[in-house]
Coordinates of C-alpha atoms and ligand atoms in Angstrom, one line a residue:
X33 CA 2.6 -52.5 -26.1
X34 CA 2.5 -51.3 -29.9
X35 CA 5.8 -51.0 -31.9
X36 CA 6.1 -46.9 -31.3
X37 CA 6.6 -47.6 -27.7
X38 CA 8.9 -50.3 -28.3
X39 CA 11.4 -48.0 -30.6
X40 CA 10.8 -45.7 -28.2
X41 CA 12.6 -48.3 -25.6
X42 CA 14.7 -49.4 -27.9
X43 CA 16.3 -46.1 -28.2
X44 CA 16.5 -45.6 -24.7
X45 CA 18.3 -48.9 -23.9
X46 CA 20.3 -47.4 -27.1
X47 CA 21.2 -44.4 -24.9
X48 CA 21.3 -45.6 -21.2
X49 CA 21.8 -49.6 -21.0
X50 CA 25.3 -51.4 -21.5
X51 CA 24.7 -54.6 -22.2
X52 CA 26.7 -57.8 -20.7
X53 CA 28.1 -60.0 -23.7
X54 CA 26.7 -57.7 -26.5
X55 CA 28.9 -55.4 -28.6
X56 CA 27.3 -52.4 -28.1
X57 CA 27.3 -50.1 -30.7
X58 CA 26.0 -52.9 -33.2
X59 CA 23.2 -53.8 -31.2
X60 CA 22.4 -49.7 -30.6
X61 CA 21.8 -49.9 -34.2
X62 CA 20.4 -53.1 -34.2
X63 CA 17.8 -52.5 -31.8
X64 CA 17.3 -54.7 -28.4
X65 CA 14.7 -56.9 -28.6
X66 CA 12.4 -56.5 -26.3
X67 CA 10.5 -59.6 -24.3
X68 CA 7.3 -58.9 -22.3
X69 CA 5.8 -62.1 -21.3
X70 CA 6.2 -65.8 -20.5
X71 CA 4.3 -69.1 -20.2
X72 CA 5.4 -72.5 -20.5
X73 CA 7.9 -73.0 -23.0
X74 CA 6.9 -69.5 -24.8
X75 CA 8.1 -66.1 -24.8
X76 CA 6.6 -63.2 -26.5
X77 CA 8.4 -59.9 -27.8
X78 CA 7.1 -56.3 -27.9
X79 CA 6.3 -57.0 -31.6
X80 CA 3.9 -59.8 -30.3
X81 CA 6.0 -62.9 -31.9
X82 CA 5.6 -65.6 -29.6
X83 CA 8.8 -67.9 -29.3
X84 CA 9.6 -71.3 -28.2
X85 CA 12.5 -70.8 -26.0
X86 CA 14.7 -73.8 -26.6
X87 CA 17.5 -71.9 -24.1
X88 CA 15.3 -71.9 -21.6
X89 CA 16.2 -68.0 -21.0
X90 CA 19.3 -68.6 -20.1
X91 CA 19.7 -72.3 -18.9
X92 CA 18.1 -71.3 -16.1
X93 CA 13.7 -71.4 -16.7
X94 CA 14.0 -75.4 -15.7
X95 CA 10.1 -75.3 -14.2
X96 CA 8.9 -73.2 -17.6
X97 CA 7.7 -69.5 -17.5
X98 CA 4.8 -68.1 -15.5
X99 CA 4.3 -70.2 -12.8
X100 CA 2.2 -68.2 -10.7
X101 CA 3.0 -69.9 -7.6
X102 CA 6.9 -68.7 -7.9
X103 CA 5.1 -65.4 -7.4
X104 CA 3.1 -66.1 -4.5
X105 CA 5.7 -67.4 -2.2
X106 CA 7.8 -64.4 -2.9
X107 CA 5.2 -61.6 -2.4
X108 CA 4.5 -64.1 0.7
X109 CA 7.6 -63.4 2.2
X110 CA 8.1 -59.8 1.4
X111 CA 4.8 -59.0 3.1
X112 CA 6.7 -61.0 6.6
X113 CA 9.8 -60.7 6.1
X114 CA 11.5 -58.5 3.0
X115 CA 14.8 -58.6 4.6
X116 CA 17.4 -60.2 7.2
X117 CA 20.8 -61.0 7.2
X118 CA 22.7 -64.2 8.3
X119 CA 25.4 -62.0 9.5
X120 CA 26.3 -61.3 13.4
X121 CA 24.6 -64.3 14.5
X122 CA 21.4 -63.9 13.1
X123 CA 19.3 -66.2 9.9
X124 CA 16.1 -66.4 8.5
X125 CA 13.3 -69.7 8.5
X126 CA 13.4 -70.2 4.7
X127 CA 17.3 -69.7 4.4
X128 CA 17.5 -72.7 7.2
X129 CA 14.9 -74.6 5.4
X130 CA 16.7 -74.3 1.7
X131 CA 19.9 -75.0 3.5
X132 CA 18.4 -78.5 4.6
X133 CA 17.0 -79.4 1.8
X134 CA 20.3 -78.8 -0.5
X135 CA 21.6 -81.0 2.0
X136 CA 19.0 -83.7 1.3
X137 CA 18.9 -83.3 -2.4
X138 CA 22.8 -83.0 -3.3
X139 CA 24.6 -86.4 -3.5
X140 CA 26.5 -87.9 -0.1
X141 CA 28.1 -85.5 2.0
X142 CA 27.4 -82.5 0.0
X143 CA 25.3 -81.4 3.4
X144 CA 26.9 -77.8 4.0
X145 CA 25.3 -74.5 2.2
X146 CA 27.1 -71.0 1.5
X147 CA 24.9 -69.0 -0.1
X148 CA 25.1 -66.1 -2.6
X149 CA 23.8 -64.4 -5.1
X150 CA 24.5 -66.1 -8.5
X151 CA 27.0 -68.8 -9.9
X152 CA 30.1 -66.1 -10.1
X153 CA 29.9 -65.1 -6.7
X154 CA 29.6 -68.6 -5.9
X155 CA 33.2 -69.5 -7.5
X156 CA 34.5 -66.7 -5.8
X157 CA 33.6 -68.3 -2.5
X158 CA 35.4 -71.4 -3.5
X159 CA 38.2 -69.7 -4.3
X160 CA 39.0 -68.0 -1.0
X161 CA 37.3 -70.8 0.7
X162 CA 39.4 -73.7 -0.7
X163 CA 42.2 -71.8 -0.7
X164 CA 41.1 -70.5 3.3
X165 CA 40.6 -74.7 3.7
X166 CA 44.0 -76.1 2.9
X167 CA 45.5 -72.1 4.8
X168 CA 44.4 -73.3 8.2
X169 CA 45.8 -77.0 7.7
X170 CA 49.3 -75.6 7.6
X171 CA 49.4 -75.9 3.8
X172 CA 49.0 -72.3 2.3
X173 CA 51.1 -72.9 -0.7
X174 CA 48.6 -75.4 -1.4
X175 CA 46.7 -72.7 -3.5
X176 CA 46.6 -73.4 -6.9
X177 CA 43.2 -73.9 -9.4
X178 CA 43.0 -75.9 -12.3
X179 CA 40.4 -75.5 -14.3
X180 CA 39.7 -75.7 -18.4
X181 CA 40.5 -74.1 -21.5
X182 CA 37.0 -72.5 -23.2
X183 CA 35.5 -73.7 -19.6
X184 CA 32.8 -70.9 -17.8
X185 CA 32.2 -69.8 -14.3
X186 CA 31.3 -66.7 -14.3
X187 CA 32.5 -63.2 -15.2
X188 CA 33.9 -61.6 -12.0
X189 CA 37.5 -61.7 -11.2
X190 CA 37.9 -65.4 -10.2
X191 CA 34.6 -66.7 -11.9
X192 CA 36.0 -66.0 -15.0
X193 CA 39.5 -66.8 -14.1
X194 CA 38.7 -69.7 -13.0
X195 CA 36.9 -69.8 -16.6
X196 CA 39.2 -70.6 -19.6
X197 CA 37.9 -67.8 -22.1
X198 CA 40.3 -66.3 -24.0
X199 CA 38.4 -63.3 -24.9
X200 CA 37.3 -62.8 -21.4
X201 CA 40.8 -63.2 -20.3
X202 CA 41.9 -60.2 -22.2
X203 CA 39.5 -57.9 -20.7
X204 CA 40.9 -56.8 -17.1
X205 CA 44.2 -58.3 -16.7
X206 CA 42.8 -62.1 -16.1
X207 CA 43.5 -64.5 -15.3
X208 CA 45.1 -64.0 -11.2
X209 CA 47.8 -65.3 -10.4
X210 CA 48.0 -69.3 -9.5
X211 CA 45.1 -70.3 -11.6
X212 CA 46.1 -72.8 -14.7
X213 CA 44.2 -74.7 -17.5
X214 CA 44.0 -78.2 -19.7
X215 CA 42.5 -79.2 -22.4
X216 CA 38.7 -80.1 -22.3
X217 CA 37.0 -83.1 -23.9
X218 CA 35.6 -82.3 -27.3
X219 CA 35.6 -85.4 -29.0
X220 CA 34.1 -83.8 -32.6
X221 CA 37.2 -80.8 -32.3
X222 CA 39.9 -82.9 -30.8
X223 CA 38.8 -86.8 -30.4
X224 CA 41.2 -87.9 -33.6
X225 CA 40.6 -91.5 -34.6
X226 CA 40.4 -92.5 -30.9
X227 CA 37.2 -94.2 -29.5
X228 CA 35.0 -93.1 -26.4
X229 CA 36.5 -94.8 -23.2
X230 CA 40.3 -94.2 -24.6
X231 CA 39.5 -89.9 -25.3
X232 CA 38.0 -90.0 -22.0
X233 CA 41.5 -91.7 -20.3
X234 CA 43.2 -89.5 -22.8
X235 CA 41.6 -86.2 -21.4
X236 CA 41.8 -86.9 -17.3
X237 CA 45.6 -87.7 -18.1
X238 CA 45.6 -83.9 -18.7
X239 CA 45.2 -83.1 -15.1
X240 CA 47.4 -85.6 -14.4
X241 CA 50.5 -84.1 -16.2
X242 CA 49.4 -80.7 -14.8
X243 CA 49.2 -81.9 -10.9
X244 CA 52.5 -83.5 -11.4
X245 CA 54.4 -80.5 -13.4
X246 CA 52.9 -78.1 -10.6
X247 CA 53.7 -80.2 -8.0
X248 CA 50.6 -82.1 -5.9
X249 CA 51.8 -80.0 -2.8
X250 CA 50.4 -77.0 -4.9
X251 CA 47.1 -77.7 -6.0
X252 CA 44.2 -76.8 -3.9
X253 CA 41.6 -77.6 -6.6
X254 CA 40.4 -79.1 -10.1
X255 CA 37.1 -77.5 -11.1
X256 CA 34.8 -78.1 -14.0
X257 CA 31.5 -78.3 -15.6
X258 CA 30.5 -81.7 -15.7
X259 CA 28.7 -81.0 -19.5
X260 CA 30.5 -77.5 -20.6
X261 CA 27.8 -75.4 -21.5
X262 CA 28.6 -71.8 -22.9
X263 CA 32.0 -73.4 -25.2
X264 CA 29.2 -75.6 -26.8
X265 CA 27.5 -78.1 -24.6
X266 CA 30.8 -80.2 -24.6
X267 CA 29.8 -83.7 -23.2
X268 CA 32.6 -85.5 -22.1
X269 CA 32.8 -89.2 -22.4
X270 CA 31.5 -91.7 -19.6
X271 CA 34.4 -92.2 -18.0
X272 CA 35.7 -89.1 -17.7
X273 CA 34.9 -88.0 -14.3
X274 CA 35.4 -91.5 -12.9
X275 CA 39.3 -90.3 -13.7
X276 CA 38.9 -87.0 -12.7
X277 CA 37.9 -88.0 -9.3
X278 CA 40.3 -90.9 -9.0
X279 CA 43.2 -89.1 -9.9
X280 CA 42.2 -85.8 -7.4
X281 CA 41.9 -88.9 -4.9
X282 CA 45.4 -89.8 -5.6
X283 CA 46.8 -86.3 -5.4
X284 CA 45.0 -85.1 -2.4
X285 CA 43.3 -82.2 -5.1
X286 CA 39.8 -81.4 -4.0
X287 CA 37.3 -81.9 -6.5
X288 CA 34.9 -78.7 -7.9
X289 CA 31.9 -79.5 -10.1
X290 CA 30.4 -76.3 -11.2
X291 CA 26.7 -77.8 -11.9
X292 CA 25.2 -74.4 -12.3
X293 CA 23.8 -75.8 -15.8
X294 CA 23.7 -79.0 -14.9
X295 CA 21.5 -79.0 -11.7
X296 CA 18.3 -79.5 -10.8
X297 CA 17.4 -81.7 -13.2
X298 CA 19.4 -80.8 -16.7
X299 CA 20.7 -83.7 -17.5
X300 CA 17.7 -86.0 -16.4
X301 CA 19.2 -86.5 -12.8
X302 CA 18.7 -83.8 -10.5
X303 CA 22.9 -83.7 -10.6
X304 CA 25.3 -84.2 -13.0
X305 CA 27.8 -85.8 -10.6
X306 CA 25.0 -88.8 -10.4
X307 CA 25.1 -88.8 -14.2
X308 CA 28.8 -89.5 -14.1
X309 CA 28.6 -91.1 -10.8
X310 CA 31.3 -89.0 -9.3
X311 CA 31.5 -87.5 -5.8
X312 CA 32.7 -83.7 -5.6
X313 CA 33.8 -82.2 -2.6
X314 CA 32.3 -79.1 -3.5
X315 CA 29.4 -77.9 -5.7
X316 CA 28.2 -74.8 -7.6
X317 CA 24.9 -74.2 -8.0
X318 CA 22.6 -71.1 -9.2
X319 CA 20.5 -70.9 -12.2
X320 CA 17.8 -73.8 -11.9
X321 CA 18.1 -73.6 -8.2
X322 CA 15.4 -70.7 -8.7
X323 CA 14.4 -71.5 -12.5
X324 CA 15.9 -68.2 -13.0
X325 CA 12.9 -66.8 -11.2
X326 CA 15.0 -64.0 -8.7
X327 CA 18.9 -64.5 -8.4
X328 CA 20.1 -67.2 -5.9
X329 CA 23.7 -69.0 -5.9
X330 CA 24.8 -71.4 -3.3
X331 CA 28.2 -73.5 -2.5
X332 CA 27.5 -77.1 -1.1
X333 CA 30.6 -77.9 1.0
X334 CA 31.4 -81.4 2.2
X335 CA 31.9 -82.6 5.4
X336 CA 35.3 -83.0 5.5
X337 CA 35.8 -79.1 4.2
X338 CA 32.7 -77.8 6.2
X339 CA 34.4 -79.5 9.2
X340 CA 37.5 -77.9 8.7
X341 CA 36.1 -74.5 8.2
X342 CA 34.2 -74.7 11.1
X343 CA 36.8 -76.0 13.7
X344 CA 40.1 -74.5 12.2
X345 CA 38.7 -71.9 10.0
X346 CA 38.2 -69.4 12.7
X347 CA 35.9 -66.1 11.5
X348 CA 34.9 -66.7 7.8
X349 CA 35.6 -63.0 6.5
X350 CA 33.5 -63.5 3.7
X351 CA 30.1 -63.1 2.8
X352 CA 27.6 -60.9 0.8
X353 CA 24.6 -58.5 1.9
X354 CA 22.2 -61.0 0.8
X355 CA 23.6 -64.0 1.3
X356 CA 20.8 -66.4 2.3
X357 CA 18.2 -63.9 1.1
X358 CA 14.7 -64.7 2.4
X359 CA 12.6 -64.3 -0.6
X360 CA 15.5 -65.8 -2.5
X361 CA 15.5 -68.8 -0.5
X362 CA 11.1 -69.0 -0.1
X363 CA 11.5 -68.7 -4.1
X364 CA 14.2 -72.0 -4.2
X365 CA 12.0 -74.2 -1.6
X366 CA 8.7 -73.7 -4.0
X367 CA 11.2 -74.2 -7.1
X368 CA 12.3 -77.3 -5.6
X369 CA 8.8 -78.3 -4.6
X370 CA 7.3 -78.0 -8.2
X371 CA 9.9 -80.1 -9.4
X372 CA 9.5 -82.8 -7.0
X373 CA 6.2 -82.7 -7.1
X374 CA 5.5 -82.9 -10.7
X375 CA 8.0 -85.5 -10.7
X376 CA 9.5 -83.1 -13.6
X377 CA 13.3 -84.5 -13.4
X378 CA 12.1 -88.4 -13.3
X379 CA 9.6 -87.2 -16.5
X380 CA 12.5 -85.9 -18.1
X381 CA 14.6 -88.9 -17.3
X382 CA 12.0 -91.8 -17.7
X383 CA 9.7 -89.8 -21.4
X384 CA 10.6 -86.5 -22.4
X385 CA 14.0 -86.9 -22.7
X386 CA 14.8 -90.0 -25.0
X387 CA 11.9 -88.5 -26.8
X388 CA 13.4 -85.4 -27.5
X389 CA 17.0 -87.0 -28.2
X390 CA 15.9 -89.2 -30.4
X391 CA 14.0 -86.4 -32.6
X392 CA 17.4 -84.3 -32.1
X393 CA 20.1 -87.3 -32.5
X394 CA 17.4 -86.9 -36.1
X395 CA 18.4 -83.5 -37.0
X396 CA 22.2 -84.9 -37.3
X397 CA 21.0 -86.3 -40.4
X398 CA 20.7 -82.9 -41.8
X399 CA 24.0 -82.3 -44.7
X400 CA 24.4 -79.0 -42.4
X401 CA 24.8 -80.9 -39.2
X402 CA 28.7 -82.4 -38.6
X403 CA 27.3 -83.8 -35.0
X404 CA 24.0 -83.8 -32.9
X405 CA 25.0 -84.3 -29.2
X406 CA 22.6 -84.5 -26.4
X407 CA 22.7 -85.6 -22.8
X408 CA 18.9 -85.5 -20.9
X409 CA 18.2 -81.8 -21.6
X410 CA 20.8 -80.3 -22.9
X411 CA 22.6 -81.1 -26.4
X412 CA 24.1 -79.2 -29.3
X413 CA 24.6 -79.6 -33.5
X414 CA 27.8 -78.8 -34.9
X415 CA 27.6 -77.0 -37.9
X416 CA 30.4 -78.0 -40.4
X417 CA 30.8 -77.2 -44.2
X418 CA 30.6 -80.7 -45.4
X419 CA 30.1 -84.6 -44.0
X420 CA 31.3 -86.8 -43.0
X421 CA 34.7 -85.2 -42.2
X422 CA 34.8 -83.5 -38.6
X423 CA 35.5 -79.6 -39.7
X424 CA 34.5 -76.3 -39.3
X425 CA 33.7 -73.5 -41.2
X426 CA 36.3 -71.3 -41.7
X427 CA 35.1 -67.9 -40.4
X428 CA 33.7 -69.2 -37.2
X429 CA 31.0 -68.2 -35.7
X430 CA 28.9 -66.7 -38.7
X431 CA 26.9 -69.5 -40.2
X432 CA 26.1 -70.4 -36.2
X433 CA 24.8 -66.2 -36.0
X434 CA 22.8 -66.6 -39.3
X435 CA 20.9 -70.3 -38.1
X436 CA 20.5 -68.8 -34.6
X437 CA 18.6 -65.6 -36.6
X438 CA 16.7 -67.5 -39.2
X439 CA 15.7 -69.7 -36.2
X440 CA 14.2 -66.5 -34.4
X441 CA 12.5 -65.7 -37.4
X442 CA 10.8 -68.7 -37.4
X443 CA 10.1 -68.4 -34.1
X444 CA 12.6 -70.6 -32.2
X445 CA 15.1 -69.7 -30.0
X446 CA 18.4 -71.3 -30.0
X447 CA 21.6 -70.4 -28.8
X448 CA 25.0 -70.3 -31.1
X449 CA 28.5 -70.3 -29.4
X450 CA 30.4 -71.0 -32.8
X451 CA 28.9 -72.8 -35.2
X452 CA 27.2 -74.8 -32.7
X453 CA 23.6 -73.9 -32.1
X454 CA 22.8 -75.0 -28.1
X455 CA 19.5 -76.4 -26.6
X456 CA 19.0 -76.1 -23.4
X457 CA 14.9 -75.8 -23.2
X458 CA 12.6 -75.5 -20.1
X459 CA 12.2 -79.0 -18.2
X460 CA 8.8 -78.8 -19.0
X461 CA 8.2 -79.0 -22.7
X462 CA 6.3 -81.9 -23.6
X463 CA 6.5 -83.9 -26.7
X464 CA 4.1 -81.6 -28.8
X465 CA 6.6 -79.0 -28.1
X466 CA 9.5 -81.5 -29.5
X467 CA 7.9 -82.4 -32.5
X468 CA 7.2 -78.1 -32.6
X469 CA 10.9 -77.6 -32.1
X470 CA 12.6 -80.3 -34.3
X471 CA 10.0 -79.1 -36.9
X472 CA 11.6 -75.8 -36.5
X473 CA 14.5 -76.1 -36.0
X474 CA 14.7 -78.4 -39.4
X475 CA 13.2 -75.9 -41.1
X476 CA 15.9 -73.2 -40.1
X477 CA 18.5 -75.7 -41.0
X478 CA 17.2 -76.1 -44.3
X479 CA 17.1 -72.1 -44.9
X480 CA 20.6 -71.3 -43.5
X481 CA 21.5 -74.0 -45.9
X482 CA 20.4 -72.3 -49.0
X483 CA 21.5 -68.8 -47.9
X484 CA 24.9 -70.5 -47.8
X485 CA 24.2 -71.9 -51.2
X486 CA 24.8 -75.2 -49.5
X487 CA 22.7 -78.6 -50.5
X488 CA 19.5 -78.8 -48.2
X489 CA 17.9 -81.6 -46.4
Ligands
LIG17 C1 26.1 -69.1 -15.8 C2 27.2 -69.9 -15.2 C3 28.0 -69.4 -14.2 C4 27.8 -68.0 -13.7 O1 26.6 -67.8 -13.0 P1 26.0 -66.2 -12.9 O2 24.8 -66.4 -12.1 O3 25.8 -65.7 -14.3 O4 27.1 -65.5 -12.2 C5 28.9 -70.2 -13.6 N1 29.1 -71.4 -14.0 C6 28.5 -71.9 -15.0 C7 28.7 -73.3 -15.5 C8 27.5 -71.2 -15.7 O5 26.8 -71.7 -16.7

């Protein structure tokens, strides 16, 4: 593609495409940028600048771009079998087969798969599920969500009510009713002089005080992200979700983990409940359940709930036009085979991981750099206006815009929420392409530190 067509695409999308999470008339001047092919750990623009993606697209790539047999299963099952529905009755071979094999891969009795089309639509199930759960156990005011301040599921109605974003909040009358929020852990904002184990206490007590001023007979449901991604890859401390789960235990709350990011493989295990060696009742999942490769969410349910559902629940008037899509699900099965196959999570867990935490635990050293966080794949660096002292800059959000752009320009793709600039990258990349990003993303430090007239590394 030369650059005429791409201005001349540009200035369509200027004219005809809104785009999600963008203001709109900046970027219509701006100019989208355009990508046009993948490979690996690499994307390339119109203008022919390849990239490393360190975001993985958008948390999602986990197997790495251009795998061609992604492609092959799906044309596969168009060519059979475009289309059924699991409606009236009726399913499809591959939807049974993904369906097992959640059940097999997701901790204990996770064994019980709703699907739909991405991770909103999948909160949106819980919702009406969970609340449909405790409903037909004679328990209807037993209805209420908490989930987190800054915390993200999703942008329709209950995903991101269920979210704590404030800005999202003010668009559309959200949050619905009987949805409430805590604090999250984020020990470089919030963490004070207190130490690791004691923040993490600190933190579940939160949903304690909430369960008890709402009254236990109310609450239906805690959910979270086990790492929270979009706020700023906010890892909480060990024990965190040991608490969490104890303390739902205690109250008779059922326990949500959203592991959208977190699955199949993010954090180095193929869930982040084994991470924090917690057991959710239910479980989230979209994203890397594809690598991003066509859209696909699914709810795992747990035995207890499923059985309930099923024997009290009566006709489940819910569902969506393609839940359990065919070449969704043919996509998912070969996703899930490459990983296993390739032993990519245990590589991740056992090599490429430590490897690239130790190079980016590294970049914390940089004067620009007030914390480098990291858990398997997925980390964060805080960008603060001087060290040691945990701060931020004052107008956030700018310096995070100018490293994410100086990063581009140096062909490195990070994402910046804030002034923290996220990593997320394909489960793929090998050390060559860690040494590539650190190297990069060094370098991009070191230039948004001297347009800030700020002392370099
Ligand atoms: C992306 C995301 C969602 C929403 O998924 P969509 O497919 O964009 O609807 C929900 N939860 C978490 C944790 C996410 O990161």
């Amino acid at each position: 593609m030369d650059s005429i067509d791409t201005r001349t695409l540009q200035a369509l999308d200027a004219a005809h495409h809104l785009h999600p999470f963008n203001d709109n008339a900046a970027l219509a001047k701006k100019g989208t940028r355009i990508l046009t092919k993948g490979e690996g750990c690499y994307v390339w623009d119109a203008e022919g600048n390849k990239l490393l993606d360190a975001f993985a697209g958008l948390w999602c790539v986990n197997v790495g771009y251009g795998r061609k047999e992604l492609g092959e299963v799906a044309s596969r099952q168009m060519t059979q079998l475009a289309y059924y529905n699991s409606f009236f009755g009726c399913t499809t071979e591959p939807t049974v087969h993904l369906a097992a094999k959640l059940a097999e891969l997701t901790p204990h009795d996770l064994n019980h798969a709703f699907f739909t089309n991405s991770g909103s639509e999948a909160n949106d199930t819980i919702l009406r599920l969970v609340r449909h759960f405790w409903a037909v156990q004679d328990q209807p005011h037993k209805n209420i969500f908490i989930g987190r301040h800054n915390g993200y599921h999703g942008s329709t109605v209950a995903g991101a009510s269920l979210g704590g974003m404030k800005g999202m909040h003010k668009q559309g009358g959200l949050p619905i009713p009987d949805i409430h929020h805590i604090d999250p852990p984020f020990w470089f904002g919030d963490g004070g002089e207190m130490g690791e184990e004691e923040y993490g206490l600190h933190c579940a007590k939160r949903l304690e005080d909430k369960i008890l001023e709402l009254g236990p007979d109310r609450v239906a449901a805690f959910i979270g992200e086990p790492i929270m991604g979009a706020i700023g890859v906010y890892i909480p401390p060990r024990n965190y979700w040991k608490e969490i789960e104890r303390i739902c235990r205690k109250y008779d709350v059922l326990l949500v983990a959203d592991e959208v990011i977190c699955g199949f493989g993010r954090t180095g295990e193929w869930f982040a409940s084994q991470y924090y060696d917690f057991r959710p009742d239910v479980m989230t999942l979209a994203k890397g359940i594809t690598s991003g490769y066509i859209p696909l969410g699914a709810v795992m349910f747990n035995d207890r709930v499923a059985d309930v559902l099923a024997t009290k629940g009566g006709e489940l008037a819910h569902g969506y036009t393609y839940s359990g899509h065919p070449v969704c699900a043919a996509v998912a099965l070969e996703n899930i085979r490459i990983l296993q196959d390739e032993r990519i999570v245990e590589t991740c867990k056992a090599d490429t991981g430590p490897y690239l935490a130790e190079k980016w635990k590294a970049l914390g050293e940089h004067p620009l750099v007030g914390e480098a966080r990291i858990a398997g794949m997925v980390g964060a660096l805080e960008l603060v206006p001087r060290k040691p002292a945990r701060e931020f800059f004052p107008d956030r959000g700018r310096v995070g815009q100018l490293c994410r752009d100086v990063a581009l320009r140096n062909g490195l793709i990070l994402r910046a929420t804030n002034d923290s600039m996220l990593l997320s990258p394909p489960l793929v990349i090998t050390r060559a392409q860690v040494d590539e990003l650190a190297e990069k993303a060094w370098k991009s430090l070191d230039m948004t530190a001297k347009e800030l007239g700020m002392p370099t590394g």
